[in-house]
């Protein structure tokens, strides 16, 4: 990467000569395209079964799968490739497990799974330590035997009734409805052994994420869990998928294998400068506060309270393996530069916040290179930065000291939370929908812990979530600058465009906001006797009411719409990369997001159309009056 001209004088002063680390670097800033904040995974091919050890005929490579939500443990499939499916053999009853051809020690995997109704399976790391796969939809108090649980161990010697031990329940039930694809991200650390074969460290599940929710963290397992393929422990072993308990489907199996190596920083010196500039330039003209030897990099090394400072670190970077490295810098309203050898790897020269990461990708040779890191604390009220790095066979790790971001993070003791007891709660405020801040939102929390948010200015349902209600810390933290309310729990977002619109024809592009030529009048909401709000608005002479209540069975939201007017109006129900009508009459959005169920509305005729590269589910509501009810299931 070329050094920016406005920095060239500065960099001649602050960096020493060294080998250029690469010909390729990339940095994410406000001006440059966004790049991924992680290095690529390896993908387990599902074109055929050649990547697996298969001993029984129940495992197949298929093109599509469908789980009828009215049938127990039933998974049907269509020919093709891309999906690994366990279709139990009913005649031969030879339903065995499947193993990967590769062994692993420390590993990070991401995978999508689909569970039919009441089905049961498991992912066994090294063939020994199980993360449970189960249809746990609607379970209020999950156990270690539910979706995402670390399954129990078993020992007959413990005596009758005490054989099971050491199971770990997920923190929250984040499992979706049967028939929906669900996403796992799991970081596993294998047990460690000394040269004599003596175990020195137990296996650990560092993180288990299900559908974007962290449900397990730093769970230690002292030995193989129940029904494992092997009863001993070793440094490596294959992944195993359980095949004798019920049908299951998996796709997008991605993984990274790690070895115990780290990138380190040595021979570091830190210079602290006084500075009043938002940019980093001309350090030789600034007053030096101190110049010391440093053993760590931290924003806490700034001296003084509510001051403006620049910290410059020079040192050596020890690269454990040759290959591609990704550096990710986050700033609590400050600036930074990272230089390795003669290359600027990350350029955040200005004012950046923690949600504007600076990402640099660079090829490095094994060995030692000089580096310079500069932190510009140009805001007296904000302090904090982080630097993370990921490399070949090296898990992402921090290069900053543990306390470097403590001033920027919200601690649990300081969080401001709104919880729901026995009555429904409503809260007005700003909320994020994708990258957009919505300013006229209301969030509704229920005693059943099924919550939703609604945009009054567009008449749009924004998202639903299960779990705790709202984190309103940002409405109070730092004088309420962000003013945001954040959902707590497992959530699903919707399109966020106006839910109702007058269209000249069914092919007209749906607007993302209320057009200026449309007469739209929000009428707020009324609280009914049951404590639930009804949202009201008028559009081109048509009156619309929206109300929501918790579905009686499982996780769902029942939406009721009342319409009264002299003109036809269209309702945009859903938008996604794909929307399909299933055999049972329900519509599935994106294969994994949610179902729309119109049961009891046989007179409705929703249509699926494509617009701007996406599928939309629309319903034309004729002039007159009427009521529509459907369920959103996730």
Short mmCIF file of C-alpha atoms in Angstrom, two decimals, residues 500 545-547 558-563 569 571 573 598 601 603-604 619-622 625-631:
data_model
loop_
_atom_site.label_atom_id
_atom_site.label_comp_id
_atom_site.label_asym_id
_atom_site.label_seq_id
_atom_site.Cartn_x
_atom_site.Cartn_y
_atom_site.Cartn_z
CA UNK A 500 -49.23 -0.70 3.52
CA UNK A 545 -55.35 -0.79 12.53
CA UNK A 546 -52.63 -3.23 13.61
CA UNK A 547 -52.55 -5.33 16.74
CA UNK A 558 -50.26 -13.30 15.71
CA UNK A 559 -50.95 -10.17 13.69
CA UNK A 560 -54.49 -8.81 13.25
CA UNK A 561 -55.19 -6.08 10.68
CA UNK A 562 -58.37 -4.08 10.35
CA UNK A 563 -59.06 -2.21 7.09
CA UNK A 569 -54.59 -1.09 -0.70
CA UNK A 571 -49.90 -5.04 2.22
CA UNK A 573 -45.91 -8.96 4.35
CA UNK A 598 -52.33 -17.88 6.87
CA UNK A 601 -57.73 -17.39 5.82
CA UNK A 603 -60.04 -16.55 0.97
CA UNK A 604 -56.66 -14.74 0.91
CA UNK A 619 -51.42 -9.13 -0.43
CA UNK A 620 -54.00 -6.99 -2.24
CA UNK A 621 -56.76 -5.87 0.13
CA UNK A 622 -59.87 -4.79 -1.79
CA UNK A 625 -63.92 -3.27 5.28
CA UNK A 626 -62.47 -6.43 6.70
CA UNK A 627 -60.06 -8.15 9.03
CA UNK A 628 -56.96 -10.22 8.29
CA UNK A 629 -55.09 -12.44 10.72
CA UNK A 630 -51.86 -14.38 10.20
CA UNK A 631 -49.02 -15.80 12.27
#
